[in-house]
PDB file of C-alpha atoms and ligand atoms in Angstrom:
ATOM      1  CA  MET M   1      27.503 -66.670  32.155  1.00 95.00           C
ATOM      2  CA  LYS M   2      28.673 -63.090  31.671  1.00 98.00           C
ATOM      3  CA  VAL M   3      29.809 -62.480  28.083  1.00 98.00           C
ATOM      4  CA  VAL M   4      32.146 -59.619  27.182  1.00 99.00           C
ATOM      5  CA  ILE M   5      32.501 -58.452  23.566  1.00 99.00           C
ATOM      6  CA  THR M   6      35.056 -56.221  21.880  1.00 99.00           C
ATOM      7  CA  TYR M   7      36.345 -55.337  18.408  1.00 98.00           C
ATOM      8  CA  GLY M   8      39.628 -54.349  16.818  1.00 98.00           C
ATOM      9  CA  THR M   9      42.219 -54.739  14.090  1.00 98.00           C
ATOM     10  CA  PHE M  10      44.884 -56.276  16.387  1.00 98.00           C
ATOM     11  CA  ASP M  11      47.638 -55.891  13.797  1.00 97.00           C
ATOM     12  CA  LEU M  12      51.239 -56.511  14.990  1.00 97.00           C
ATOM     13  CA  PHE M  13      49.808 -57.947  18.214  1.00 97.00           C
ATOM     14  CA  HIS M  14      51.451 -56.145  21.138  1.00 97.00           C
ATOM     15  CA  ILE M  15      51.323 -55.596  24.912  1.00 98.00           C
ATOM     16  CA  GLY M  16      48.587 -52.980  24.610  1.00 98.00           C
ATOM     17  CA  HIS M  17      46.324 -55.569  22.992  1.00 98.00           C
ATOM     18  CA  VAL M  18      47.250 -58.230  25.558  1.00 98.00           C
ATOM     19  CA  ARG M  19      46.532 -55.926  28.507  1.00 98.00           C
ATOM     20  CA  LEU M  20      43.206 -54.869  27.032  1.00 98.00           C
ATOM     21  CA  LEU M  21      42.047 -58.434  26.363  1.00 98.00           C
ATOM     22  CA  LYS M  22      43.197 -59.512  29.838  1.00 98.00           C
ATOM     23  CA  ARG M  23      41.227 -56.724  31.561  1.00 98.00           C
ATOM     24  CA  LEU M  24      38.173 -57.332  29.406  1.00 98.00           C
ATOM     25  CA  ARG M  25      38.227 -61.064  30.188  1.00 98.00           C
ATOM     26  CA  MET M  26      38.331 -60.249  33.910  1.00 98.00           C
ATOM     27  CA  LEU M  27      35.010 -58.418  33.534  1.00 98.00           C
ATOM     28  CA  GLY M  28      33.132 -61.640  32.780  1.00 98.00           C
ATOM     29  CA  ASP M  29      33.260 -65.380  32.145  1.00 98.00           C
ATOM     30  CA  LYS M  30      33.772 -65.303  28.381  1.00 98.00           C
ATOM     31  CA  LEU M  31      35.446 -62.867  25.975  1.00 98.00           C
ATOM     32  CA  ILE M  32      34.512 -62.752  22.284  1.00 98.00           C
ATOM     33  CA  VAL M  33      36.394 -60.593  19.812  1.00 99.00           C
ATOM     34  CA  GLY M  34      35.331 -59.130  16.461  1.00 98.00           C
ATOM     35  CA  VAL M  35      38.536 -58.874  14.410  1.00 98.00           C
ATOM     36  CA  SER M  36      38.349 -56.333  11.597  1.00 98.00           C
ATOM     37  CA  SER M  37      38.371 -57.895   8.137  1.00 98.00           C
ATOM     38  CA  ASP M  38      40.973 -56.648   5.655  1.00 98.00           C
ATOM     39  CA  GLU M  39      38.236 -54.823   3.713  1.00 97.00           C
ATOM     40  CA  PHE M  40      36.831 -53.155   6.853  1.00 98.00           C
ATOM     41  CA  ASN M  41      40.346 -52.178   7.854  1.00 97.00           C
ATOM     42  CA  LEU M  42      40.650 -50.175   4.647  1.00 96.00           C
ATOM     43  CA  LYS M  43      37.353 -48.448   5.493  1.00 96.00           C
ATOM     44  CA  LYS M  44      38.935 -47.600   8.864  1.00 94.00           C
ATOM     45  CA  GLY M  45      41.859 -46.094   6.971  1.00 94.00           C
ATOM     46  CA  LYS M  46      44.197 -48.864   8.121  1.00 91.00           C
ATOM     47  CA  LYS M  47      46.416 -51.112   6.034  1.00 90.00           C
ATOM     48  CA  SER M  48      47.353 -54.006   8.291  1.00 93.00           C
ATOM     49  CA  ILE M  49      50.609 -55.922   7.842  1.00 95.00           C
ATOM     50  CA  PHE M  50      48.972 -59.240   8.695  1.00 96.00           C
ATOM     51  CA  SER M  51      45.863 -60.603   6.982  1.00 98.00           C
ATOM     52  CA  TYR M  52      42.539 -61.157   8.741  1.00 98.00           C
ATOM     53  CA  GLU M  53      43.282 -64.905   8.850  1.00 98.00           C
ATOM     54  CA  GLU M  54      46.635 -64.311  10.584  1.00 98.00           C
ATOM     55  CA  ARG M  55      45.339 -61.587  12.941  1.00 98.00           C
ATOM     56  CA  SER M  56      42.324 -63.653  13.987  1.00 98.00           C
ATOM     57  CA  GLU M  57      44.511 -66.761  14.579  1.00 98.00           C
ATOM     58  CA  ILE M  58      46.846 -64.688  16.768  1.00 98.00           C
ATOM     59  CA  VAL M  59      43.965 -63.175  18.791  1.00 98.00           C
ATOM     60  CA  ASN M  60      42.350 -66.613  19.102  1.00 98.00           C
ATOM     61  CA  SER M  61      45.614 -67.985  20.527  1.00 98.00           C
ATOM     62  CA  SER M  62      45.277 -65.665  23.523  1.00 98.00           C
ATOM     63  CA  LYS M  63      44.248 -67.462  26.718  1.00 98.00           C
ATOM     64  CA  TYR M  64      41.921 -64.526  27.439  1.00 98.00           C
ATOM     65  CA  VAL M  65      39.876 -65.032  24.249  1.00 98.00           C
ATOM     66  CA  ASP M  66      37.105 -67.611  23.854  1.00 98.00           C
ATOM     67  CA  LEU M  67      35.838 -66.810  20.351  1.00 98.00           C
ATOM     68  CA  VAL M  68      36.842 -64.706  17.360  1.00 98.00           C
ATOM     69  CA  PHE M  69      34.546 -63.584  14.543  1.00 98.00           C
ATOM     70  CA  PRO M  70      34.957 -61.139  11.625  1.00 98.00           C
ATOM     71  CA  GLU M  71      34.062 -57.473  11.900  1.00 98.00           C
ATOM     72  CA  TYR M  72      32.866 -56.269   8.486  1.00 98.00           C
ATOM     73  CA  THR M  73      30.993 -53.034   9.321  1.00 98.00           C
ATOM     74  CA  TRP M  74      30.615 -50.333  11.994  1.00 97.00           C
ATOM     75  CA  GLU M  75      26.909 -51.189  12.276  1.00 97.00           C
ATOM     76  CA  GLN M  76      27.086 -54.927  13.107  1.00 98.00           C
ATOM     77  CA  LYS M  77      27.800 -54.465  16.835  1.00 98.00           C
ATOM     78  CA  ARG M  78      24.139 -54.276  17.927  1.00 98.00           C
ATOM     79  CA  GLU M  79      23.269 -57.450  16.019  1.00 98.00           C
ATOM     80  CA  ASP M  80      26.382 -59.237  17.356  1.00 98.00           C
ATOM     81  CA  ILE M  81      25.633 -58.272  20.964  1.00 98.00           C
ATOM     82  CA  ILE M  82      22.132 -59.713  20.634  1.00 98.00           C
ATOM     83  CA  TYR M  83      23.283 -62.810  18.730  1.00 98.00           C
ATOM     84  CA  TYR M  84      26.044 -63.647  21.249  1.00 98.00           C
ATOM     85  CA  ASN M  85      23.981 -62.535  24.258  1.00 98.00           C
ATOM     86  CA  ALA M  86      26.813 -60.226  25.285  1.00 98.00           C
ATOM     87  CA  ASN M  87      26.357 -58.420  28.615  1.00 98.00           C
ATOM     88  CA  VAL M  88      29.316 -56.058  28.333  1.00 98.00           C
ATOM     89  CA  PHE M  89      30.784 -54.153  25.400  1.00 98.00           C
ATOM     90  CA  GLY M  90      34.341 -53.035  26.206  1.00 98.00           C
ATOM     91  CA  ILE M  91      36.986 -51.186  24.210  1.00 98.00           C
ATOM     92  CA  GLY M  92      39.981 -48.902  24.721  1.00 98.00           C
ATOM     93  CA  SER M  93      39.603 -45.316  25.934  1.00 98.00           C
ATOM     94  CA  ASP M  94      40.554 -43.928  22.516  1.00 96.00           C
ATOM     95  CA  TRP M  95      36.923 -44.736  21.664  1.00 98.00           C
ATOM     96  CA  ILE M  96      35.389 -43.117  24.732  1.00 98.00           C
ATOM     97  CA  GLY M  97      31.768 -42.163  24.146  1.00 98.00           C
ATOM     98  CA  LYS M  98      31.681 -43.533  20.593  1.00 98.00           C
ATOM     99  CA  PHE M  99      29.606 -46.611  21.432  1.00 98.00           C
ATOM    100  CA  ASP M 100      27.305 -45.226  24.158  1.00 98.00           C
ATOM    101  CA  ASP M 101      24.365 -45.891  21.832  1.00 98.00           C
ATOM    102  CA  LEU M 102      24.735 -49.568  22.781  1.00 98.00           C
ATOM    103  CA  LYS M 103      23.904 -48.817  26.432  1.00 98.00           C
ATOM    104  CA  ASP M 104      20.267 -49.829  25.934  1.00 98.00           C
ATOM    105  CA  ILE M 105      21.262 -53.461  25.310  1.00 98.00           C
ATOM    106  CA  CYS M 106      24.452 -53.946  27.348  1.00 98.00           C
ATOM    107  CA  GLU M 107      26.943 -52.353  29.700  1.00 98.00           C
ATOM    108  CA  VAL M 108      29.474 -50.174  27.805  1.00 98.00           C
ATOM    109  CA  ILE M 109      32.965 -49.848  29.269  1.00 98.00           C
ATOM    110  CA  TYR M 110      36.031 -47.918  28.030  1.00 98.00           C
ATOM    111  CA  LEU M 111      39.350 -49.151  29.435  1.00 98.00           C
ATOM    112  CA  GLU M 112      42.493 -47.051  29.649  1.00 98.00           C
ATOM    113  CA  ARG M 113      44.777 -47.543  26.650  1.00 97.00           C
ATOM    114  CA  THR M 114      48.339 -48.754  27.319  1.00 97.00           C
ATOM    115  CA  GLU M 115      50.586 -45.758  26.713  1.00 96.00           C
ATOM    116  CA  GLY M 116      53.707 -45.876  24.532  1.00 96.00           C
ATOM    117  CA  ILE M 117      52.730 -48.724  22.221  1.00 96.00           C
ATOM    118  CA  SER M 118      50.680 -48.999  19.030  1.00 94.00           C
ATOM    119  CA  SER M 119      50.857 -50.834  15.726  1.00 92.00           C
ATOM    120  CA  THR M 120      51.695 -47.493  14.075  1.00 90.00           C
ATOM    121  CA  TYR M 121      54.591 -46.931  16.503  1.00 93.00           C
ATOM    122  CA  ILE M 122      55.970 -50.415  15.821  1.00 94.00           C
ATOM    123  CA  LYS M 123      55.849 -49.793  12.065  1.00 91.00           C
ATOM    124  CA  SER M 124      57.684 -46.482  12.494  1.00 92.00           C
ATOM    125  CA  VAL M 125      60.426 -48.096  14.604  1.00 92.00           C
ATOM    126  CA  LEU M 126      60.829 -50.939  12.117  1.00 90.00           C
ATOM    127  CA  SER M 127      61.048 -48.556   9.162  1.00 90.00           C
ATOM    128  CA  LEU M 128      63.921 -46.761  10.903  1.00 74.00           C
ATOM    129  CA  SER M 129      65.889 -49.932  11.515  1.00 69.00           C
TER     130      SER M 129
HETATM  131  N1  LIG U   1      44.609 -50.646  22.562  1.00 51.63           N
HETATM  132  C1  LIG U   1      45.054 -50.375  23.853  1.00 51.63           C
HETATM  133  N2  LIG U   1      46.296 -49.863  24.025  1.00 51.63           N
HETATM  134  C2  LIG U   1      47.106 -49.626  22.955  1.00 51.63           C
HETATM  135  C3  LIG U   1      46.669 -49.917  21.650  1.00 51.63           C
HETATM  136  C4  LIG U   1      45.395 -50.434  21.473  1.00 51.63           C
HETATM  137  O1  LIG U   1      44.328 -50.590  24.834  1.00 51.63           O
HETATM  138  N3  LIG U   1      48.352 -49.094  23.177  1.00 51.63           N
HETATM  139  C5  LIG U   1      43.253 -51.187  22.390  1.00 51.63           C
HETATM  140  C6  LIG U   1      42.351 -50.274  21.556  1.00 51.63           C
HETATM  141  O2  LIG U   1      41.812 -49.237  22.349  1.00 51.63           O
HETATM  142  C7  LIG U   1      41.291 -51.274  21.084  1.00 51.63           C
HETATM  143  C8  LIG U   1      42.096 -52.583  20.933  1.00 51.63           C
HETATM  144  O3  LIG U   1      43.310 -52.417  21.689  1.00 51.63           O
HETATM  145  O4  LIG U   1      40.306 -51.439  22.090  1.00 51.63           O
HETATM  146  C9  LIG U   1      42.445 -52.887  19.485  1.00 51.63           C
HETATM  147  O5  LIG U   1      43.101 -51.750  18.963  1.00 51.63           O
HETATM  148  P1  LIG U   1      43.241 -51.633  17.358  1.00 51.63           P
HETATM  149  O6  LIG U   1      43.763 -52.902  16.821  1.00 51.63           O
HETATM  150  O7  LIG U   1      43.914 -50.336  17.052  1.00 51.63           O
HETATM  151  O8  LIG U   1      41.715 -51.556  16.898  1.00 51.63           O
HETATM  152  P2  LIG U   1      40.839 -50.269  16.566  1.00 51.63           P
HETATM  153  O9  LIG U   1      41.325 -49.644  15.319  1.00 51.63           O
HETATM  154  O10 LIG U   1      40.737 -49.466  17.793  1.00 51.63           O
HETATM  155  O11 LIG U   1      39.450 -50.990  16.188  1.00 51.63           O
HETATM  156  O12 LIG U   1      34.754 -51.124  15.694  1.00 51.63           O
HETATM  157  C10 LIG U   1      35.825 -50.903  16.582  1.00 51.63           C
HETATM  158  C11 LIG U   1      37.151 -50.945  15.863  1.00 51.63           C
HETATM  159  O13 LIG U   1      37.270 -52.141  15.115  1.00 51.63           O
HETATM  160  C12 LIG U   1      38.275 -50.803  16.872  1.00 51.63           C
END
């Protein structure tokens, strides 16, 4: 059983998120996702529109996702990977190189971001309408 793990805010769930989760799921047999808590979001400098409860329910509704858990800190990844026996850590290419320190306990993969879409872009379009 090959377990893939990833993390993110996943606010205003959009096609970029879907395509990332789909590709990550194809790398293994199970995909587990750490969804950033509202508090951790603020530490990331993000103010999400939807709460952690709503964002995690939306991510969990994806057919590509098997399990969702809260992401509270930058540092919890190593412990999570060990706890969930994850074989692959994957994330979008905007993070390239940032999590190479995890390579001693799992495969680390950066997948191409989907161009032209982001939660920030959606907010900007909505604020203009
Ligand atoms: N993503 C993507 N294409 C986009 C937008 C996002 O592939 N157009 C990917 C990001 O690269 C990330 C995931 O979707 O892998 C979630 O993106 P965000 O919700 O912006 O999360 P982020 O702030 O990158 O959080 O500890 C890691 C952080 O929690 C990652």
